[in-house]
């Protein structure tokens, strides 16, 4: 049974890194002790430095949990890391770079297999975006070609993390709602869920619950955007 925690973001304006989600993470990983972190979404100042710095930040943020966090690039093989770990975490950053390394290291299938088998998974931002069928609704700049946009597909809809339709003063570009409307118009069989900052999706088997302080929003071709209240079970919109 799937056991996933898909966070929109890693921090809130008044809290530290992952602080708003510590209890949700604790609940998701349960009694897991050995956690593998996949830090491939971290890019600057250089990948190796960024991956180790991210790992240190995650360890510090989750120091109240009785877990041992090891970055996947410190294992002998990446596939071994997934098999030996009790839980998996994937941080935010650049989704294109994350997918590039997952594909390069032949981790798409092993990672999906572990997740579908019920191994606890915690992702935030990019780490949540890769759970959708593709990464085509990420907000990130395509800084590198990941050799394809297909992702894990452990949820059957697209995800837009950091969702907001706020319009800064003087903004002349498209709003997020307009961008997502473009996506569903071009992909009429695939809805998108806008996940606001501070919220997360709790996936337990086939049930998905929206958690956090804010409503989310469904986008689907031929339908007006639909607000979803926090605490609701998500029901994929009926599409063609």
CSV table of N, CA, C and O in Angstrom, one decimal, residues 126-171:
chain,number,residue,atom,x,y,z
A,126,UNK,N,10.2,19.7,-5.7
A,126,UNK,CA,10.6,18.8,-6.8
A,126,UNK,C,10.4,17.3,-6.4
A,126,UNK,O,10.1,16.5,-7.3
A,127,UNK,N,10.7,17.0,-5.2
A,127,UNK,CA,10.5,15.6,-4.7
A,127,UNK,C,9.0,15.2,-4.7
A,127,UNK,O,8.8,14.0,-4.8
A,128,UNK,N,8.1,16.1,-4.8
A,128,UNK,CA,6.7,15.8,-4.9
A,128,UNK,C,6.3,15.8,-6.4
A,128,UNK,O,5.6,14.9,-6.9
A,129,UNK,N,6.9,16.7,-7.2
A,129,UNK,CA,6.5,16.9,-8.6
A,129,UNK,C,6.9,15.6,-9.4
A,129,UNK,O,6.1,15.2,-10.3
A,130,UNK,N,7.9,14.9,-9.0
A,130,UNK,CA,8.3,13.7,-9.8
A,130,UNK,C,7.4,12.5,-9.5
A,130,UNK,O,7.4,11.5,-10.2
A,131,UNK,N,6.4,12.6,-8.6
A,131,UNK,CA,5.5,11.6,-8.3
A,131,UNK,C,4.3,11.6,-9.3
A,131,UNK,O,3.6,10.6,-9.4
A,132,UNK,N,4.2,12.6,-10.1
A,132,UNK,CA,3.1,12.7,-11.1
A,132,UNK,C,3.6,12.0,-12.3
A,132,UNK,O,4.7,11.5,-12.4
A,133,UNK,N,2.7,11.8,-13.3
A,133,UNK,CA,3.1,11.1,-14.5
A,133,UNK,C,4.2,11.8,-15.3
A,133,UNK,O,5.0,11.1,-15.9
A,134,UNK,N,4.3,13.1,-15.2
A,134,UNK,CA,5.4,13.8,-15.9
A,134,UNK,C,5.7,15.0,-15.0
A,134,UNK,O,5.0,15.3,-14.0
A,135,UNK,N,6.8,15.7,-15.4
A,135,UNK,CA,7.2,16.9,-14.6
A,135,UNK,C,6.8,18.2,-15.4
A,135,UNK,O,7.3,19.3,-15.1
A,136,UNK,N,5.8,18.0,-16.3
A,136,UNK,CA,5.5,19.2,-17.2
A,136,UNK,C,4.7,20.3,-16.4
A,136,UNK,O,4.5,21.4,-17.0
A,137,UNK,N,4.3,20.1,-15.2
A,137,UNK,CA,3.7,21.2,-14.5
A,137,UNK,C,4.5,21.6,-13.3
A,137,UNK,O,4.0,22.3,-12.4
A,138,UNK,N,5.8,21.4,-13.3
A,138,UNK,CA,6.7,22.0,-12.4
A,138,UNK,C,6.8,23.5,-12.7
A,138,UNK,O,6.6,23.9,-13.8
A,139,UNK,N,7.3,24.3,-11.7
A,139,UNK,CA,7.5,25.7,-11.9
A,139,UNK,C,8.9,26.0,-12.3
A,139,UNK,O,9.3,27.1,-12.5
A,140,UNK,N,9.8,25.0,-12.3
A,140,UNK,CA,11.2,25.2,-12.4
A,140,UNK,C,11.6,25.5,-13.9
A,140,UNK,O,11.0,25.1,-14.8
A,141,UNK,N,12.8,26.2,-14.0
A,141,UNK,CA,13.3,26.5,-15.3
A,141,UNK,C,14.0,25.2,-15.8
A,141,UNK,O,14.7,24.5,-15.0
A,142,UNK,N,13.8,24.9,-17.1
A,142,UNK,CA,14.4,23.7,-17.6
A,142,UNK,C,15.9,23.9,-17.9
A,142,UNK,O,16.4,24.1,-19.0
A,143,UNK,N,16.7,23.9,-16.8
A,143,UNK,CA,18.1,24.2,-16.9
A,143,UNK,C,19.0,23.1,-17.6
A,143,UNK,O,20.1,23.4,-18.0
A,144,UNK,N,18.4,21.9,-17.7
A,144,UNK,CA,19.1,20.8,-18.4
A,144,UNK,C,18.0,19.9,-19.0
A,144,UNK,O,16.9,19.8,-18.4
A,145,UNK,N,18.4,19.2,-20.0
A,145,UNK,CA,17.5,18.2,-20.6
A,145,UNK,C,17.6,16.9,-19.9
A,145,UNK,O,18.7,16.3,-19.9
A,146,UNK,N,16.5,16.5,-19.2
A,146,UNK,CA,16.5,15.2,-18.5
A,146,UNK,C,16.3,14.0,-19.4
A,146,UNK,O,16.1,12.9,-18.9
A,147,UNK,N,16.4,14.2,-20.7
A,147,UNK,CA,16.1,13.1,-21.7
A,147,UNK,C,14.7,12.5,-21.6
A,147,UNK,O,14.5,11.3,-21.6
A,148,UNK,N,13.8,13.4,-21.4
A,148,UNK,CA,12.4,13.0,-21.3
A,148,UNK,C,11.8,13.6,-20.1
A,148,UNK,O,12.4,13.8,-19.1
A,149,UNK,N,10.5,13.8,-20.1
A,149,UNK,CA,9.7,14.4,-19.0
A,149,UNK,C,8.9,13.5,-18.2
A,149,UNK,O,8.3,13.9,-17.2
A,150,UNK,N,8.8,12.2,-18.7
A,150,UNK,CA,8.0,11.2,-17.9
A,150,UNK,C,8.7,11.0,-16.6
A,150,UNK,O,9.9,10.9,-16.5
A,151,UNK,N,7.8,10.9,-15.5
A,151,UNK,CA,8.3,10.8,-14.2
A,151,UNK,C,7.8,9.4,-13.6
A,151,UNK,O,7.7,8.5,-14.3
A,152,UNK,N,7.6,9.4,-12.3
A,152,UNK,CA,7.3,8.2,-11.6
A,152,UNK,C,5.9,7.7,-11.8
A,152,UNK,O,5.6,6.5,-11.8
A,153,UNK,N,4.9,8.6,-11.9
A,153,UNK,CA,3.5,8.2,-12.1
A,153,UNK,C,2.9,7.4,-11.0
A,153,UNK,O,2.1,6.5,-11.2
A,154,UNK,N,3.3,7.7,-9.7
A,154,UNK,CA,2.7,6.9,-8.6
A,154,UNK,C,1.4,7.6,-8.2
A,154,UNK,O,0.7,7.1,-7.3
A,155,UNK,N,1.1,8.8,-8.7
A,155,UNK,CA,-0.2,9.4,-8.6
A,155,UNK,C,-0.7,9.6,-10.0
A,155,UNK,O,0.2,9.7,-10.9
A,156,UNK,N,-2.0,9.6,-10.3
A,156,UNK,CA,-2.5,9.6,-11.6
A,156,UNK,C,-3.0,11.0,-12.1
A,156,UNK,O,-3.8,11.1,-13.0
A,157,UNK,N,-2.4,12.0,-11.6
A,157,UNK,CA,-2.6,13.4,-12.0
A,157,UNK,C,-1.4,14.2,-11.9
A,157,UNK,O,-0.4,13.8,-11.2
A,158,UNK,N,-1.4,15.3,-12.6
A,158,UNK,CA,-0.2,16.3,-12.5
A,158,UNK,C,-0.3,17.1,-11.2
A,158,UNK,O,-1.4,17.4,-10.7
A,159,UNK,N,0.8,17.5,-10.7
A,159,UNK,CA,0.9,18.2,-9.5
A,159,UNK,C,1.6,19.6,-9.8
A,159,UNK,O,2.6,19.6,-10.5
A,160,UNK,N,1.1,20.6,-9.2
A,160,UNK,CA,1.7,21.9,-9.3
A,160,UNK,C,2.0,22.4,-7.9
A,160,UNK,O,1.1,22.8,-7.2
A,161,UNK,N,3.2,22.2,-7.4
A,161,UNK,CA,3.6,22.6,-6.1
A,161,UNK,C,3.8,24.1,-6.0
A,161,UNK,O,3.8,24.8,-7.0
A,162,UNK,N,3.8,24.7,-4.8
A,162,UNK,CA,4.0,26.1,-4.6
A,162,UNK,C,2.8,26.9,-5.3
A,162,UNK,O,3.0,28.0,-5.7
A,163,UNK,N,1.6,26.2,-5.4
A,163,UNK,CA,0.6,26.8,-6.1
A,163,UNK,C,0.1,28.2,-5.5
A,163,UNK,O,-0.1,28.3,-4.3
A,164,UNK,N,0.0,29.2,-6.4
A,164,UNK,CA,-0.6,30.5,-6.0
A,164,UNK,C,-1.1,31.1,-7.3
A,164,UNK,O,-0.5,30.9,-8.3
A,165,UNK,N,-2.1,31.9,-7.2
A,165,UNK,CA,-2.5,32.7,-8.3
A,165,UNK,C,-2.3,34.2,-8.0
A,165,UNK,O,-3.0,35.0,-8.7
A,166,UNK,N,-1.5,34.5,-7.1
A,166,UNK,CA,-1.2,35.9,-6.7
A,166,UNK,C,-0.6,36.6,-7.9
A,166,UNK,O,0.2,36.0,-8.7
A,167,UNK,N,-0.9,37.8,-8.1
A,167,UNK,CA,-0.4,38.7,-9.2
A,167,UNK,C,0.3,39.9,-8.6
A,167,UNK,O,-0.3,40.8,-8.0
A,168,UNK,N,1.6,39.9,-8.7
A,168,UNK,CA,2.4,41.0,-8.1
A,168,UNK,C,2.0,42.3,-8.9
A,168,UNK,O,1.6,42.3,-10.1
A,169,UNK,N,2.1,43.4,-8.2
A,169,UNK,CA,1.8,44.7,-8.8
A,169,UNK,C,2.7,44.9,-10.0
A,169,UNK,O,3.9,44.7,-10.0
A,170,UNK,N,2.1,45.3,-11.1
A,170,UNK,CA,2.9,45.5,-12.4
A,170,UNK,C,3.2,44.3,-13.2
A,170,UNK,O,3.8,44.4,-14.3
A,171,UNK,N,2.7,43.1,-12.8
A,171,UNK,CA,2.9,41.9,-13.5
A,171,UNK,C,2.2,41.9,-14.8
A,171,UNK,O,1.0,42.1,-14.9
